[in-house]
mmCIF file of C-alpha atoms in Angstrom:
data_model
loop_
_atom_site.group_PDB
_atom_site.id
_atom_site.type_symbol
_atom_site.label_atom_id
_atom_site.label_comp_id
_atom_site.label_asym_id
_atom_site.label_seq_id
_atom_site.Cartn_x
_atom_site.Cartn_y
_atom_site.Cartn_z
ATOM 1 C CA MET A 1 -181.097 22.541 2.517
ATOM 2 C CA VAL A 2 -182.038 19.150 0.999
ATOM 3 C CA HIS A 3 -179.562 16.083 1.594
ATOM 4 C CA LEU A 4 -179.519 13.412 -0.685
ATOM 5 C CA PRO A 5 -179.739 10.174 1.622
ATOM 6 C CA LYS A 6 -176.347 8.315 1.264
ATOM 7 C CA VAL A 7 -176.186 4.978 -0.732
ATOM 8 C CA PRO A 8 -175.140 2.045 1.178
ATOM 9 C CA LYS A 9 -171.243 1.597 1.077
ATOM 10 C CA LEU A 10 -170.212 -0.731 -1.849
ATOM 11 C CA ALA A 11 -167.985 -3.198 -0.916
ATOM 12 C CA THR A 12 -166.762 -4.859 -3.622
ATOM 13 C CA ALA A 13 -164.544 -4.063 -6.743
ATOM 14 C CA THR A 14 -167.174 -5.009 -9.206
ATOM 15 C CA ALA A 15 -169.618 -2.569 -7.901
ATOM 16 C CA LEU A 16 -167.516 0.561 -7.783
ATOM 17 C CA TRP A 17 -165.213 -0.079 -11.008
ATOM 18 C CA PRO A 18 -167.726 2.390 -12.983
ATOM 19 C CA GLN A 19 -167.180 5.259 -10.364
ATOM 20 C CA TRP A 20 -163.240 4.440 -10.839
ATOM 21 C CA LEU A 21 -163.371 4.600 -14.354
ATOM 22 C CA CYS A 22 -165.273 7.690 -14.806
ATOM 23 C CA GLY A 23 -163.050 9.418 -12.216
ATOM 24 C CA THR A 24 -160.042 7.929 -14.045
ATOM 25 C CA GLY A 25 -161.363 9.584 -17.171
ATOM 26 C CA ALA A 26 -161.180 12.838 -15.237
ATOM 27 C CA ALA A 27 -157.845 12.340 -13.691
ATOM 28 C CA MET A 28 -157.076 11.872 -17.598
ATOM 29 C CA ALA A 29 -158.365 15.139 -18.343
ATOM 30 C CA MET A 30 -156.728 16.766 -15.295
ATOM 31 C CA ILE A 31 -153.101 14.931 -16.419
ATOM 32 C CA VAL A 32 -153.666 16.937 -20.058
ATOM 33 C CA MET A 33 -154.133 20.161 -18.521
ATOM 34 C CA GLY A 34 -151.145 19.101 -16.625
ATOM 35 C CA LEU A 35 -149.281 18.947 -19.528
ATOM 36 C CA MET A 36 -150.424 22.076 -21.092
ATOM 37 C CA GLN A 37 -148.846 23.703 -18.171
ATOM 38 C CA GLY A 38 -145.878 21.910 -17.835
ATOM 39 C CA TRP A 39 -145.654 22.610 -21.693
ATOM 40 C CA SER A 40 -145.013 26.595 -21.420
ATOM 41 C CA SER A 41 -141.433 26.725 -19.291
ATOM 42 C CA PRO A 42 -138.913 24.222 -21.580
ATOM 43 C CA VAL A 43 -140.726 24.813 -25.063
ATOM 44 C CA LEU A 44 -140.562 28.516 -24.193
ATOM 45 C CA ALA A 45 -137.296 28.843 -23.185
ATOM 46 C CA ARG A 46 -136.294 26.784 -26.379
ATOM 47 C CA LEU A 47 -137.952 28.745 -28.689
ATOM 48 C CA LEU A 48 -136.215 31.855 -27.721
ATOM 49 C CA GLY A 49 -132.761 30.069 -27.748
ATOM 50 C CA PRO A 50 -129.997 30.429 -30.513
ATOM 51 C CA ASP A 51 -131.223 26.893 -32.075
ATOM 52 C CA SER A 52 -134.879 27.111 -31.927
ATOM 53 C CA PRO A 53 -136.956 25.350 -34.365
ATOM 54 C CA LEU A 54 -139.317 28.148 -34.289
ATOM 55 C CA PRO A 55 -137.653 31.223 -33.827
ATOM 56 C CA ILE A 56 -140.097 34.051 -32.053
ATOM 57 C CA THR A 57 -139.717 37.437 -30.298
ATOM 58 C CA GLU A 58 -140.032 38.034 -26.608
ATOM 59 C CA THR A 59 -143.485 39.829 -27.729
ATOM 60 C CA GLU A 60 -144.647 36.483 -29.226
ATOM 61 C CA ALA A 61 -143.597 34.669 -26.199
ATOM 62 C CA SER A 62 -145.586 36.089 -23.958
ATOM 63 C CA TRP A 63 -148.286 36.182 -26.115
ATOM 64 C CA VAL A 64 -147.970 32.250 -26.463
ATOM 65 C CA ALA A 65 -147.975 32.322 -22.823
ATOM 66 C CA SER A 66 -150.755 34.573 -21.839
ATOM 67 C CA LEU A 67 -153.696 33.237 -24.458
ATOM 68 C CA MET A 68 -153.864 30.232 -22.425
ATOM 69 C CA ASN A 69 -155.384 32.424 -19.870
ATOM 70 C CA ILE A 70 -157.810 33.955 -22.305
ATOM 71 C CA GLY A 71 -158.984 30.237 -22.991
ATOM 72 C CA ARG A 72 -159.434 29.471 -19.572
ATOM 73 C CA LEU A 73 -161.663 32.252 -19.105
ATOM 74 C CA LEU A 74 -164.094 31.503 -22.393
ATOM 75 C CA GLY A 75 -164.106 27.743 -21.137
ATOM 76 C CA GLY A 76 -164.676 28.858 -17.602
ATOM 77 C CA ILE A 77 -167.956 30.668 -18.742
ATOM 78 C CA ALA A 78 -169.327 27.993 -20.823
ATOM 79 C CA ALA A 79 -168.787 25.305 -18.698
ATOM 80 C CA PRO A 80 -171.218 26.028 -16.558
ATOM 81 C CA PHE A 81 -173.727 26.349 -19.219
ATOM 82 C CA SER A 82 -172.734 23.166 -21.121
ATOM 83 C CA VAL A 83 -172.996 21.150 -17.744
ATOM 84 C CA GLU A 84 -176.585 22.615 -17.349
ATOM 85 C CA TYR A 85 -177.890 21.744 -20.981
ATOM 86 C CA PHE A 86 -175.795 18.723 -21.919
ATOM 87 C CA GLY A 87 -174.666 17.398 -18.669
ATOM 88 C CA GLY A 88 -171.023 16.817 -17.014
ATOM 89 C CA LYS A 89 -170.472 13.663 -18.968
ATOM 90 C CA ARG A 90 -171.062 15.341 -22.232
ATOM 91 C CA THR A 91 -169.567 18.402 -21.372
ATOM 92 C CA LEU A 92 -166.205 16.519 -20.764
ATOM 93 C CA PHE A 93 -166.549 14.303 -23.783
ATOM 94 C CA LEU A 94 -166.773 17.724 -26.081
ATOM 95 C CA ILE A 95 -163.688 19.583 -24.134
ATOM 96 C CA GLY A 96 -161.457 16.591 -25.454
ATOM 97 C CA PHE A 97 -162.184 17.685 -29.330
ATOM 98 C CA PRO A 98 -160.916 21.499 -28.711
ATOM 99 C CA THR A 99 -158.270 19.881 -26.727
ATOM 100 C CA ALA A 100 -156.878 17.775 -29.467
ATOM 101 C CA VAL A 101 -157.089 20.528 -32.083
ATOM 102 C CA GLY A 102 -154.628 22.688 -30.401
ATOM 103 C CA TRP A 103 -151.940 19.796 -29.617
ATOM 104 C CA ILE A 104 -152.612 19.264 -33.325
ATOM 105 C CA CYS A 105 -152.026 22.666 -33.839
ATOM 106 C CA CYS A 106 -148.671 22.626 -32.022
ATOM 107 C CA ALA A 107 -148.028 19.506 -33.669
ATOM 108 C CA VAL A 108 -148.069 20.928 -37.518
ATOM 109 C CA ALA A 109 -146.957 24.695 -36.065
ATOM 110 C CA ASP A 110 -144.397 26.251 -38.405
ATOM 111 C CA HIS A 111 -145.594 30.087 -37.600
ATOM 112 C CA VAL A 112 -146.387 31.490 -34.346
ATOM 113 C CA ALA A 113 -150.018 31.858 -35.418
ATOM 114 C CA TRP A 114 -150.756 28.076 -34.729
ATOM 115 C CA LEU A 115 -149.070 28.575 -31.449
ATOM 116 C CA TYR A 116 -151.626 31.173 -30.589
ATOM 117 C CA VAL A 117 -154.530 29.191 -31.576
ATOM 118 C CA ALA A 118 -153.321 26.013 -29.786
ATOM 119 C CA ARG A 119 -152.808 28.152 -26.463
ATOM 120 C CA ILE A 120 -156.281 29.517 -26.833
ATOM 121 C CA LEU A 121 -157.925 26.121 -27.476
ATOM 122 C CA CYS A 122 -156.123 24.413 -24.950
ATOM 123 C CA GLY A 123 -156.547 26.704 -22.076
ATOM 124 C CA ALA A 124 -160.246 26.527 -23.263
ATOM 125 C CA GLY A 125 -160.723 22.860 -22.533
ATOM 126 C CA MET A 126 -158.850 23.380 -18.926
ATOM 127 C CA GLY A 127 -161.209 26.225 -18.299
ATOM 128 C CA ALA A 128 -163.890 24.081 -18.704
ATOM 129 C CA THR A 129 -162.735 20.829 -17.478
ATOM 130 C CA LEU A 130 -161.939 22.694 -14.004
ATOM 131 C CA GLY A 131 -165.827 23.902 -14.404
ATOM 132 C CA ALA A 132 -167.243 20.526 -15.091
ATOM 133 C CA PHE A 133 -165.583 17.659 -13.615
ATOM 134 C CA PRO A 134 -166.216 18.846 -9.500
ATOM 135 C CA LEU A 135 -170.097 18.383 -10.115
ATOM 136 C CA TYR A 136 -169.936 15.448 -12.545
ATOM 137 C CA VAL A 137 -167.982 13.286 -9.916
ATOM 138 C CA GLY A 138 -169.878 14.620 -7.012
ATOM 139 C CA GLU A 139 -173.059 13.262 -9.091
ATOM 140 C CA ILE A 140 -171.608 9.835 -10.010
ATOM 141 C CA SER A 141 -169.727 8.831 -6.988
ATOM 142 C CA ASP A 142 -170.402 7.181 -3.874
ATOM 143 C CA PRO A 143 -169.876 8.965 -0.527
ATOM 144 C CA CYS A 144 -167.699 6.372 0.617
ATOM 145 C CA ILE A 145 -165.137 7.158 -2.408
ATOM 146 C CA ARG A 146 -166.041 10.443 -3.308
ATOM 147 C CA GLY A 147 -163.427 12.317 -1.437
ATOM 148 C CA ALA A 148 -160.767 9.466 -2.956
ATOM 149 C CA LEU A 149 -162.033 10.566 -6.502
ATOM 150 C CA VAL A 150 -161.972 14.017 -6.472
ATOM 151 C CA THR A 151 -158.272 13.621 -4.783
ATOM 152 C CA LEU A 152 -157.375 11.123 -7.735
ATOM 153 C CA VAL A 153 -158.392 14.124 -10.287
ATOM 154 C CA MET A 154 -156.860 16.663 -8.585
ATOM 155 C CA ASN A 155 -153.831 15.385 -8.458
ATOM 156 C CA GLY A 156 -153.369 14.668 -12.232
ATOM 157 C CA GLY A 157 -152.701 18.142 -13.086
ATOM 158 C CA PRO A 158 -149.577 17.982 -10.463
ATOM 159 C CA PHE A 159 -148.612 15.058 -12.377
ATOM 160 C CA GLY A 160 -149.181 16.150 -15.728
ATOM 161 C CA GLY A 161 -147.206 18.896 -14.984
ATOM 162 C CA LEU A 162 -143.820 17.193 -14.318
ATOM 163 C CA LEU A 163 -144.390 15.016 -16.964
ATOM 164 C CA GLY A 164 -144.813 18.282 -19.321
ATOM 165 C CA THR A 165 -141.383 19.688 -17.784
ATOM 166 C CA LEU A 166 -139.577 16.317 -18.674
ATOM 167 C CA MET A 167 -141.087 15.573 -21.897
ATOM 168 C CA GLY A 168 -140.473 19.838 -23.131
ATOM 169 C CA THR A 169 -136.838 19.086 -21.728
ATOM 170 C CA TYR A 170 -135.707 16.533 -23.784
ATOM 171 C CA LEU A 171 -138.468 15.913 -26.802
ATOM 172 C CA THR A 172 -139.342 18.037 -29.659
ATOM 173 C CA MET A 173 -142.213 20.178 -29.608
ATOM 174 C CA ARG A 174 -143.885 18.044 -32.249
ATOM 175 C CA THR A 175 -143.347 14.955 -30.345
ATOM 176 C CA PHE A 176 -144.458 16.461 -27.457
ATOM 177 C CA ALA A 177 -147.830 17.486 -29.017
ATOM 178 C CA ILE A 178 -148.174 13.440 -30.409
ATOM 179 C CA ILE A 179 -147.775 12.161 -27.141
ATOM 180 C CA SER A 180 -149.950 14.395 -25.398
ATOM 181 C CA LEU A 181 -153.217 13.423 -27.894
ATOM 182 C CA VAL A 182 -152.624 10.096 -26.460
ATOM 183 C CA PRO A 183 -154.198 10.802 -22.724
ATOM 184 C CA THR A 184 -156.603 13.224 -24.698
ATOM 185 C CA THR A 185 -158.042 10.438 -26.534
ATOM 186 C CA ILE A 186 -158.259 8.046 -23.476
ATOM 187 C CA PHE A 187 -160.875 10.339 -21.476
ATOM 188 C CA VAL A 188 -162.450 11.357 -24.672
ATOM 189 C CA VAL A 189 -163.060 7.423 -25.267
ATOM 190 C CA VAL A 190 -164.090 7.049 -21.813
ATOM 191 C CA TYR A 191 -166.756 9.621 -21.853
ATOM 192 C CA ALA A 192 -168.011 8.603 -25.328
ATOM 193 C CA LEU A 193 -169.170 5.086 -23.655
ATOM 194 C CA VAL A 194 -170.328 5.450 -20.293
ATOM 195 C CA PRO A 195 -173.499 6.984 -19.418
ATOM 196 C CA GLU A 196 -174.469 10.553 -18.823
ATOM 197 C CA SER A 197 -175.310 11.065 -15.000
ATOM 198 C CA PRO A 198 -178.360 10.053 -13.634
ATOM 199 C CA HIS A 199 -178.843 13.170 -11.820
ATOM 200 C CA HIS A 200 -179.144 14.969 -15.160
ATOM 201 C CA LEU A 201 -181.003 12.610 -16.917
ATOM 202 C CA PHE A 202 -183.834 12.975 -13.466
ATOM 203 C CA ARG A 203 -183.465 16.731 -13.969
ATOM 204 C CA ILE A 204 -184.379 16.547 -18.041
ATOM 205 C CA GLY A 205 -187.076 14.186 -17.651
ATOM 206 C CA LYS A 206 -185.118 10.905 -19.232
ATOM 207 C CA THR A 207 -186.603 8.548 -16.619
ATOM 208 C CA ALA A 208 -185.502 5.593 -18.392
ATOM 209 C CA GLU A 209 -182.286 6.004 -19.501
ATOM 210 C CA ALA A 210 -181.597 8.164 -15.844
ATOM 211 C CA GLU A 211 -182.592 4.401 -14.334
ATOM 212 C CA LEU A 212 -180.314 2.211 -16.140
ATOM 213 C CA ALA A 213 -177.389 5.093 -15.617
ATOM 214 C CA PHE A 214 -178.278 5.106 -11.974
ATOM 215 C CA GLN A 215 -178.024 0.913 -12.192
ATOM 216 C CA TRP A 216 -174.891 1.450 -14.380
ATOM 217 C CA TYR A 217 -173.093 3.559 -11.669
ATOM 218 C CA HIS A 218 -174.367 2.116 -8.809
ATOM 219 C CA ARG A 219 -174.362 -1.555 -9.227
ATOM 220 C CA ARG A 220 -175.784 -2.937 -5.635
ATOM 221 C CA ALA A 221 -177.685 0.126 -4.955
ATOM 222 C CA GLY A 222 -181.612 -1.040 -4.989
ATOM 223 C CA THR A 223 -184.898 0.912 -6.285
ATOM 224 C CA LYS A 224 -184.864 2.707 -2.337
ATOM 225 C CA GLU A 225 -182.114 4.166 -3.267
ATOM 226 C CA MET A 226 -183.307 4.909 -7.075
ATOM 227 C CA GLU A 227 -186.391 6.642 -5.285
ATOM 228 C CA ALA A 228 -184.469 8.808 -3.170
ATOM 229 C CA LEU A 229 -182.374 10.344 -6.117
ATOM 230 C CA LYS A 230 -185.949 10.751 -8.237
ATOM 231 C CA GLN A 231 -187.469 12.711 -5.239
ATOM 232 C CA PHE A 232 -184.217 14.876 -4.460
ATOM 233 C CA VAL A 233 -183.827 15.811 -8.141
ATOM 234 C CA SER A 234 -187.532 16.315 -8.376
ATOM 235 C CA THR A 235 -187.517 18.361 -5.155
ATOM 236 C CA SER A 236 -184.456 20.448 -6.139
ATOM 237 C CA SER A 237 -185.145 23.098 -8.563
ATOM 238 C CA THR A 238 -182.686 24.675 -10.789
ATOM 239 C CA PRO A 239 -182.288 27.775 -10.001
ATOM 240 C CA SER A 240 -182.123 30.548 -12.490
ATOM 241 C CA PHE A 241 -179.332 32.873 -13.023
ATOM 242 C CA ARG A 242 -180.989 35.648 -11.325
ATOM 243 C CA GLN A 243 -181.845 33.381 -8.227
ATOM 244 C CA THR A 244 -177.927 32.437 -8.151
ATOM 245 C CA LEU A 245 -176.986 35.644 -8.063
ATOM 246 C CA ARG A 246 -179.612 36.246 -5.315
ATOM 247 C CA GLU A 247 -177.506 33.420 -3.430
ATOM 248 C CA PHE A 248 -174.977 35.658 -3.002
ATOM 249 C CA CYS A 249 -176.882 37.833 -0.349
ATOM 250 C CA ILE A 250 -177.181 35.039 1.973
ATOM 251 C CA PRO A 251 -174.253 35.480 4.282
ATOM 252 C CA ARG A 252 -172.617 31.866 4.278
ATOM 253 C CA TYR A 253 -172.550 31.659 0.252
ATOM 254 C CA ARG A 254 -171.432 35.100 0.238
ATOM 255 C CA LYS A 255 -168.509 34.910 2.273
ATOM 256 C CA ALA A 256 -167.684 31.529 0.888
ATOM 257 C CA GLY A 257 -167.489 33.265 -2.315
ATOM 258 C CA ILE A 258 -165.345 36.191 -1.325
ATOM 259 C CA ILE A 259 -162.616 33.848 0.379
ATOM 260 C CA ILE A 260 -162.541 32.176 -2.691
ATOM 261 C CA LEU A 261 -162.010 34.979 -5.191
ATOM 262 C CA VAL A 262 -159.475 36.331 -2.736
ATOM 263 C CA LEU A 263 -157.587 33.585 -2.529
ATOM 264 C CA PHE A 264 -157.385 32.997 -6.242
ATOM 265 C CA MET A 265 -157.027 36.814 -6.799
ATOM 266 C CA PHE A 266 -153.861 36.964 -4.646
ATOM 267 C CA MET A 267 -152.875 34.115 -5.976
ATOM 268 C CA HIS A 268 -152.639 35.430 -9.780
ATOM 269 C CA ILE A 269 -151.082 38.899 -8.311
ATOM 270 C CA SER A 270 -148.200 37.542 -6.486
ATOM 271 C CA GLY A 271 -146.970 35.839 -10.189
ATOM 272 C CA VAL A 272 -146.913 32.412 -9.124
ATOM 273 C CA ASN A 273 -148.462 31.497 -13.014
ATOM 274 C CA SER A 274 -145.753 33.582 -14.670
ATOM 275 C CA PHE A 275 -143.033 32.479 -12.431
ATOM 276 C CA ILE A 276 -143.898 28.957 -13.178
ATOM 277 C CA VAL A 277 -144.483 29.434 -17.179
ATOM 278 C CA TYR A 278 -141.209 31.510 -17.450
ATOM 279 C CA MET A 279 -139.423 29.373 -14.704
ATOM 280 C CA GLU A 280 -136.234 28.025 -17.083
ATOM 281 C CA ILE A 281 -136.075 31.079 -18.957
ATOM 282 C CA ILE A 282 -136.248 33.170 -15.283
ATOM 283 C CA LEU A 283 -133.524 30.365 -13.892
ATOM 284 C CA THR A 284 -131.383 30.767 -17.088
ATOM 285 C CA ARG A 285 -131.149 34.748 -16.744
ATOM 286 C CA ALA A 286 -130.348 34.327 -13.208
ATOM 287 C CA LYS A 287 -127.302 32.611 -14.223
ATOM 288 C CA VAL A 288 -127.914 29.485 -12.317
ATOM 289 C CA THR A 289 -124.626 27.199 -13.228
ATOM 290 C CA SER A 290 -124.695 24.644 -10.240
ATOM 291 C CA ILE A 291 -127.292 22.879 -11.891
ATOM 292 C CA ALA A 292 -129.247 23.096 -15.358
ATOM 293 C CA PRO A 293 -132.092 25.450 -15.211
ATOM 294 C CA SER A 294 -134.392 22.525 -17.078
ATOM 295 C CA SER A 295 -133.471 20.105 -14.110
ATOM 296 C CA VAL A 296 -134.533 22.760 -11.533
ATOM 297 C CA VAL A 297 -138.177 22.945 -13.341
ATOM 298 C CA VAL A 298 -138.232 19.502 -12.955
ATOM 299 C CA ILE A 299 -137.450 19.179 -9.247
ATOM 300 C CA GLY A 300 -139.389 21.593 -8.729
ATOM 301 C CA GLY A 301 -142.583 19.995 -10.359
ATOM 302 C CA ALA A 302 -141.682 16.542 -7.938
ATOM 303 C CA ALA A 303 -141.849 18.673 -5.053
ATOM 304 C CA SER A 304 -145.394 20.211 -6.016
ATOM 305 C CA ILE A 305 -146.378 16.568 -6.368
ATOM 306 C CA VAL A 306 -144.759 15.479 -2.908
ATOM 307 C CA ILE A 307 -146.051 18.510 -1.190
ATOM 308 C CA GLY A 308 -149.320 18.039 -2.565
ATOM 309 C CA TRP A 309 -149.856 14.740 -1.184
ATOM 310 C CA VAL A 310 -148.546 15.996 2.074
ATOM 311 C CA ALA A 311 -151.432 18.676 2.265
ATOM 312 C CA ILE A 312 -153.804 15.836 1.549
ATOM 313 C CA TYR A 313 -153.075 13.922 5.064
ATOM 314 C CA THR A 314 -152.630 17.196 7.182
ATOM 315 C CA ILE A 315 -154.930 19.538 5.990
ATOM 316 C CA GLU A 316 -157.614 17.806 8.404
ATOM 317 C CA ARG A 317 -155.243 17.831 11.178
ATOM 318 C CA CYS A 318 -154.082 21.411 10.630
ATOM 319 C CA GLY A 319 -156.851 22.927 9.146
ATOM 320 C CA ARG A 320 -156.963 24.775 5.693
ATOM 321 C CA LYS A 321 -156.433 28.169 7.495
ATOM 322 C CA LEU A 322 -153.033 27.055 9.014
ATOM 323 C CA LEU A 323 -151.424 25.804 5.580
ATOM 324 C CA LEU A 324 -152.882 28.652 3.339
ATOM 325 C CA ILE A 325 -150.705 30.931 6.287
ATOM 326 C CA ILE A 326 -147.747 28.656 5.573
ATOM 327 C CA SER A 327 -147.810 28.472 2.028
ATOM 328 C CA SER A 328 -148.685 32.102 1.454
ATOM 329 C CA ALA A 329 -145.703 33.287 3.703
ATOM 330 C CA GLY A 330 -143.235 30.690 1.525
ATOM 331 C CA THR A 331 -144.592 32.517 -1.550
ATOM 332 C CA SER A 332 -143.764 35.895 -0.279
ATOM 333 C CA THR A 333 -140.531 34.397 0.794
ATOM 334 C CA ALA A 334 -139.737 33.206 -2.391
ATOM 335 C CA MET A 335 -140.741 36.177 -4.517
ATOM 336 C CA ILE A 336 -138.697 38.190 -2.045
ATOM 337 C CA MET A 337 -135.567 35.441 -2.345
ATOM 338 C CA LEU A 338 -135.825 36.144 -6.348
ATOM 339 C CA GLY A 339 -135.876 39.774 -6.259
ATOM 340 C CA VAL A 340 -132.784 39.915 -4.032
ATOM 341 C CA HIS A 341 -131.045 37.316 -6.647
ATOM 342 C CA PHE A 342 -131.816 39.571 -9.645
ATOM 343 C CA THR A 343 -130.683 42.824 -7.504
ATOM 344 C CA LEU A 344 -127.171 41.210 -6.668
ATOM 345 C CA ILE A 345 -126.816 40.133 -10.064
ATOM 346 C CA GLN A 346 -126.677 43.679 -11.128
ATOM 347 C CA ARG A 347 -124.398 44.707 -8.596
ATOM 348 C CA ASP A 348 -122.050 41.865 -8.892
ATOM 349 C CA PRO A 349 -121.944 39.550 -11.780
ATOM 350 C CA ASP A 350 -120.036 36.673 -9.976
ATOM 351 C CA ILE A 351 -123.215 35.476 -8.435
ATOM 352 C CA ALA A 352 -122.188 31.652 -8.634
ATOM 353 C CA PRO A 353 -122.072 30.923 -4.889
ATOM 354 C CA ARG A 354 -125.442 32.515 -4.228
ATOM 355 C CA ASP A 355 -127.313 29.820 -7.154
ATOM 356 C CA TRP A 356 -129.281 28.920 -3.929
ATOM 357 C CA LEU A 357 -131.603 32.007 -3.680
ATOM 358 C CA PRO A 358 -133.050 31.283 -6.740
ATOM 359 C CA ILE A 359 -133.235 27.534 -6.730
ATOM 360 C CA SER A 360 -134.413 27.975 -3.159
ATOM 361 C CA SER A 361 -137.328 29.899 -4.854
ATOM 362 C CA VAL A 362 -138.508 27.233 -7.014
ATOM 363 C CA GLY A 363 -138.761 25.165 -4.216
ATOM 364 C CA SER A 364 -141.010 27.431 -1.887
ATOM 365 C CA LEU A 365 -143.074 28.566 -5.342
ATOM 366 C CA SER A 366 -144.293 25.080 -5.915
ATOM 367 C CA PHE A 367 -146.857 24.957 -3.614
ATOM 368 C CA PRO A 368 -148.534 27.972 -3.940
ATOM 369 C CA PRO A 369 -151.808 29.118 -2.057
ATOM 370 C CA SER A 370 -154.467 27.874 -4.795
ATOM 371 C CA ARG A 371 -153.162 24.438 -4.697
ATOM 372 C CA ILE A 372 -154.533 24.091 -0.748
ATOM 373 C CA SER A 373 -157.669 26.132 -1.914
ATOM 374 C CA ARG A 374 -158.324 23.967 -4.735
ATOM 375 C CA TRP A 375 -158.934 21.063 -2.181
ATOM 376 C CA SER A 376 -162.006 22.933 -0.945
ATOM 377 C CA THR A 377 -163.525 24.481 -4.024
ATOM 378 C CA PRO A 378 -164.843 21.298 -5.799
ATOM 379 C CA TRP A 379 -166.510 20.791 -2.747
ATOM 380 C CA VAL A 380 -168.177 24.069 -2.445
ATOM 381 C CA LYS A 381 -169.381 23.887 -6.278
ATOM 382 C CA ILE A 382 -171.098 20.707 -5.085
ATOM 383 C CA THR A 383 -172.770 21.768 -1.848
ATOM 384 C CA CYS A 384 -173.702 25.422 -3.011
ATOM 385 C CA PHE A 385 -176.884 26.482 -5.123
ATOM 386 C CA GLY A 386 -179.547 23.767 -4.191
ATOM 387 C CA ARG A 387 -177.576 20.840 -5.132
ATOM 388 C CA THR A 388 -176.455 19.299 -1.856
ATOM 389 C CA LEU A 389 -174.516 15.844 -2.660
ATOM 390 C CA VAL A 390 -172.250 15.298 0.179
#
């Protein structure tokens, strides 16, 4: 396995600002992804309510909630090919256009079909972003700040989700969409101005452009580091799709892939995503009266951010396995509590004293197992299949 020699630590802000700029652009993209997730709970509750600005049936609401996952699948499949042929920077730039069109569809929606199109397009942008940014950030960042940049980007999602629940609660669907176009435009403009990753440019033979891009991203690196990168790229052949599949026969790659697949499979099977999408509707039907369901959703989003930051600082001390066990146990407990609550509703209509059951379940589900697995997933993408950058 070939390792790229580390570029010396860049001490000044002048040297690091291009990397922070690109990392911030990726964080803005993740904030937009979080806004898409946060949109669902308050907006669907409003659309299904008696004063709905766009009356829809429960079946149509389920399609609005589910079609984003179809878009995520399409975007996730397209992203690796786009990164390979166009580069990470151009891929992130192109992602902004279907995302922007999706928000425009939300803004002008006067029929549920507009929302269908919007959710598919936004979902495609989400899937492609999650597939493109880890490799791009790994390629352009200095080792001394790479972890900080990935942390910054990954926290954009929960922060955007909190903003989405707040905006969806107090703003109209049209205003929500227009405001969401602002961060979308910001990351499109950022990636329109910055150069492509020097790794990609060296890989496709554009040496002159690659040297300029390297000098732009690494302001204080010298010729020695640039030659090391060039040598690294030239000796690291890009495997074909068939060769990539063969690498899963290597025990360590196969084990890592199975672990990641199982983690995300159980996360989706547990119903956490469905709970997040329908959270306000679930709390309303759970007859929560001690606090407004919309406020509980906002509190849950804030708790997700806080617990996420706690996990960042404890994950190296406690290990991912222990935190995954704790998180999985909390998710299971929350689902049991919610099931018990709805069972009690059927037996006893007077359930006000038991409001703590659904409210507590929201807190427990604020940090599903997938959140921990995502801290390590970007590094798997960066280090596997012949491109070891860390």
